Amino acid sequence: MGSYSAILSDGSEYVREGLVEKWQRWVILIVLLVIQAFTICIIPLFNGYLVRIYGSTSNDAPNIDDYKRLFVDGWKLNIVTILYMIPAVIVGVVLGLLSIAPIMAAVLGRGRIDEILGFIAGSIGLVVTGLIFAIITLIMYMAFVHFSRSGKIIDAFSVGEITKKIGDGIGWASYVFMWVIIWIISMILCVIIMGLNVIPPLGVTVGIVLTPLWAVFIAKVTRNVYDNKL
């Protein structure tokens, strides 16, 4: 198994060859993304294309055709995402409330020591919530590949098989570090786009144009990890 840097490099090359050099496909994906955004994922054709990437084993980006299939697959991805996020949201709300409670109690009590202990307890709760969200997200992306290969939504929840793919392949340490890099890049891109919003149409336009490239990159990188490639 190659390093995470090789996996990221391969993802970049995939985007360059499949979308940048074949810009017509990129333009179509932008249109599908806009449709998906305006319909609040009710017409998830863009997600359907991502499923096509997750499910493929080819080094070439798939063509955009069979829109009925894209629609169905897009909804499968929607369902898997929602089902994964439900427990994450529940845990987040519960821990969030438990985190806020000691802080509020400390503030209302106006005791210096109680206030410090309250903020410490609250901070720990927020950190735990963030970790749970992160772990679920890491597994969920691999689940996208797992169910895309079979086409069965139920396979997205074969957590044992999914985690084994990570452990036997790139390894959890490298997998987490790779995602840390991806998240950092994501944050930088978000800051840049938000900065461009000083000229209202510019930030939104850049975001829409870059999102297909970034989403396809993530899909290919995740697939490489799943396939123990490189």
XYZ file of C-alpha atoms in Angstrom:
230
model
C 0.000 0.000 0.000
C 1.387 3.343 -0.962
C 1.442 6.389 1.265
C -1.473 8.715 1.832
C 0.424 11.351 -0.183
C 0.372 9.039 -3.207
C -3.359 8.509 -2.720
C -3.977 12.269 -2.628
C -1.778 12.763 -5.692
C -3.714 10.122 -7.605
C -6.981 11.836 -6.677
C -5.686 15.121 -8.062
C -4.597 13.456 -11.289
C -8.019 11.813 -11.615
C -9.733 15.214 -11.356
C -7.342 16.822 -13.827
C -7.766 14.131 -16.475
C -11.459 13.458 -15.899
C -12.833 16.978 -15.428
C -10.332 19.756 -16.074
C -9.101 18.348 -19.381
C -12.636 17.252 -20.258
C -14.232 20.533 -19.254
C -17.587 19.733 -20.864
C -18.097 17.064 -18.193
C -17.126 19.623 -15.547
C -19.718 22.083 -16.870
C -22.448 19.431 -16.819
C -21.570 18.570 -13.212
C -21.850 22.240 -12.276
C -25.346 22.283 -13.775
C -26.296 19.091 -11.911
C -24.937 20.568 -8.689
C -27.004 23.732 -9.118
C -30.137 21.665 -9.790
C -29.445 19.569 -6.703
C -28.871 22.662 -4.556
C -32.018 24.460 -5.722
C -34.171 21.354 -5.176
C -32.611 20.748 -1.734
C -31.289 17.335 -2.866
C -34.698 16.196 -4.092
C -33.146 15.825 -7.545
C -29.726 14.456 -6.475
C -28.204 13.868 -9.908
C -24.840 15.193 -8.753
C -24.800 12.727 -5.846
C -25.719 9.998 -8.304
C -22.586 10.757 -10.276
C -20.496 10.493 -7.109
C -22.003 7.052 -6.488
C -20.926 6.117 -10.011
C -17.351 7.099 -9.102
C -17.453 5.256 -5.781
C -18.748 2.136 -7.489
C -16.271 2.158 -10.364
C -12.859 0.476 -10.436
C -11.656 2.304 -13.537
C -8.974 4.984 -13.511
C -11.076 7.014 -15.943
C -13.852 9.267 -14.683
C -17.253 7.850 -15.714
C -19.445 9.463 -18.338
C -22.521 11.428 -17.354
C -25.471 9.555 -18.810
C -28.520 7.498 -17.803
C -30.015 10.274 -15.677
C -32.673 7.971 -14.293
C -29.912 5.826 -12.789
C -28.168 8.930 -11.461
C -31.415 9.981 -9.769
C -31.904 6.598 -8.082
C -28.280 6.329 -6.989
C -28.341 9.901 -5.760
C -31.243 9.082 -3.489
C -29.409 6.026 -2.187
C -26.528 8.285 -1.192
C -28.996 10.702 0.428
C -30.550 7.905 2.471
C -27.207 6.485 3.598
C -26.008 9.950 4.632
C -29.199 10.676 6.585
C -29.114 7.319 8.375
C -25.467 7.805 9.340
C -26.090 11.358 10.528
C -29.148 10.553 12.678
C -27.146 8.883 15.488
C -24.428 11.515 15.111
C -26.970 14.321 15.532
C -28.639 12.583 18.504
C -25.301 12.071 20.245
C -24.295 15.618 19.384
C -27.503 17.101 20.833
C -27.309 15.004 24.020
C -23.627 15.750 24.636
C -24.182 19.356 23.615
C -26.897 19.776 26.243
C -24.735 18.016 28.825
C -21.910 20.368 27.899
C -24.021 23.510 28.185
C -25.670 22.482 31.461
C -22.556 22.712 33.688
C -21.532 25.972 32.006
C -24.935 27.554 32.661
C -25.001 26.223 36.206
C -21.563 27.681 36.850
C -22.492 31.076 35.416
C -25.725 31.229 37.374
C -23.915 30.113 40.531
C -21.351 32.852 39.994
C -18.728 30.828 41.804
C -15.249 31.171 40.357
C -14.276 27.531 40.938
C -17.682 26.256 39.789
C -17.415 28.404 36.694
C -13.991 27.010 35.816
C -15.128 23.421 36.407
C -18.240 24.085 34.363
C -16.275 25.367 31.390
C -13.868 22.420 31.620
C -16.756 19.926 31.668
C -18.429 21.745 28.811
C -15.256 21.817 26.741
C -14.721 18.087 27.238
C -18.280 17.416 26.101
C -17.801 19.491 22.954
C -14.527 17.730 22.142
C -16.164 14.305 22.575
C -19.031 15.403 20.320
C -16.574 16.519 17.655
C -14.675 13.234 17.842
C -17.863 11.198 17.446
C -18.880 13.239 14.402
C -15.395 12.796 12.943
C -15.363 9.001 13.464
C -18.824 8.588 11.949
C -17.786 10.716 8.966
C -14.634 8.656 8.398
C -16.646 5.431 8.347
C -19.488 6.957 6.314
C -17.276 7.890 3.370
C -15.939 4.343 3.168
C -19.536 3.145 3.450
C -20.316 5.118 0.304
C -17.862 2.938 -1.621
C -19.058 -0.256 0.059
C -22.701 0.168 -0.900
C -21.906 1.629 -4.325
C -20.120 -1.554 -5.308
C -23.142 -3.747 -4.586
C -25.888 -1.188 -5.136
C -27.508 -2.275 -1.854
C -28.092 0.385 0.790
C -27.889 -2.208 3.576
C -24.232 -2.815 2.716
C -23.419 0.730 3.802
C -23.922 -0.418 7.375
C -21.559 -3.392 7.337
C -19.342 -1.441 9.710
C -17.126 -4.409 10.556
C -16.195 -5.010 6.928
C -15.716 -1.303 6.300
C -13.392 -0.729 9.259
C -11.437 -3.859 8.297
C -10.823 -2.341 4.864
C -9.209 0.652 6.526
C -7.195 -1.343 9.061
C -5.894 -3.891 6.546
C -5.102 -1.226 3.951
C -3.751 2.239 4.622
C -4.139 1.816 8.381
C -6.157 4.001 10.743
C -3.311 6.380 11.610
C -2.573 7.215 7.970
C -6.277 7.333 7.136
C -7.000 9.862 9.894
C -3.925 11.958 9.035
C -4.951 12.000 5.375
C -8.392 13.309 6.324
C -6.876 15.924 8.593
C -5.000 17.245 5.553
C -8.206 17.172 3.492
C -10.157 19.002 6.204
C -7.457 21.665 6.499
C -7.532 22.239 2.739
C -11.341 22.383 2.901
C -11.191 25.056 5.593
C -8.691 27.098 3.574
C -10.942 26.906 0.505
C -13.962 27.944 2.586
C -12.093 30.944 3.999
C -11.026 31.999 0.496
C -14.562 31.650 -0.864
C -16.001 33.541 2.111
C -13.433 36.265 1.512
C -14.504 36.526 -2.110
C -18.059 37.160 -0.930
C -17.129 40.804 -0.466
C -18.101 40.813 -4.135
C -21.384 38.861 -3.665
C -21.628 36.942 -6.969
C -17.917 36.065 -6.994
C -17.742 33.913 -3.862
C -20.855 31.908 -4.735
C -19.707 31.435 -8.322
C -16.241 30.215 -7.325
C -17.782 27.853 -4.779
C -20.141 26.348 -7.349
C -17.361 25.971 -9.921
C -14.890 24.316 -7.523
C -17.305 22.023 -5.660
C -17.522 19.353 -8.412
C -13.726 19.145 -8.552
C -13.433 18.818 -4.781
C -16.277 16.294 -4.451
C -14.871 14.093 -7.224
C -11.419 14.327 -5.638
C -12.801 13.144 -2.279
C -14.671 10.289 -3.952
C -11.573 9.057 -5.788
C -9.336 9.345 -2.710
C -11.840 7.393 -0.625
C -12.093 4.757 -3.324
C -8.303 4.401 -3.408
C -8.261 3.724 0.328
C -11.079 1.188 0.002
C -9.328 -0.632 -2.837
C -5.980 -0.587 -1.003
C -4.628 1.063 -4.137
C -1.169 2.453 -4.742
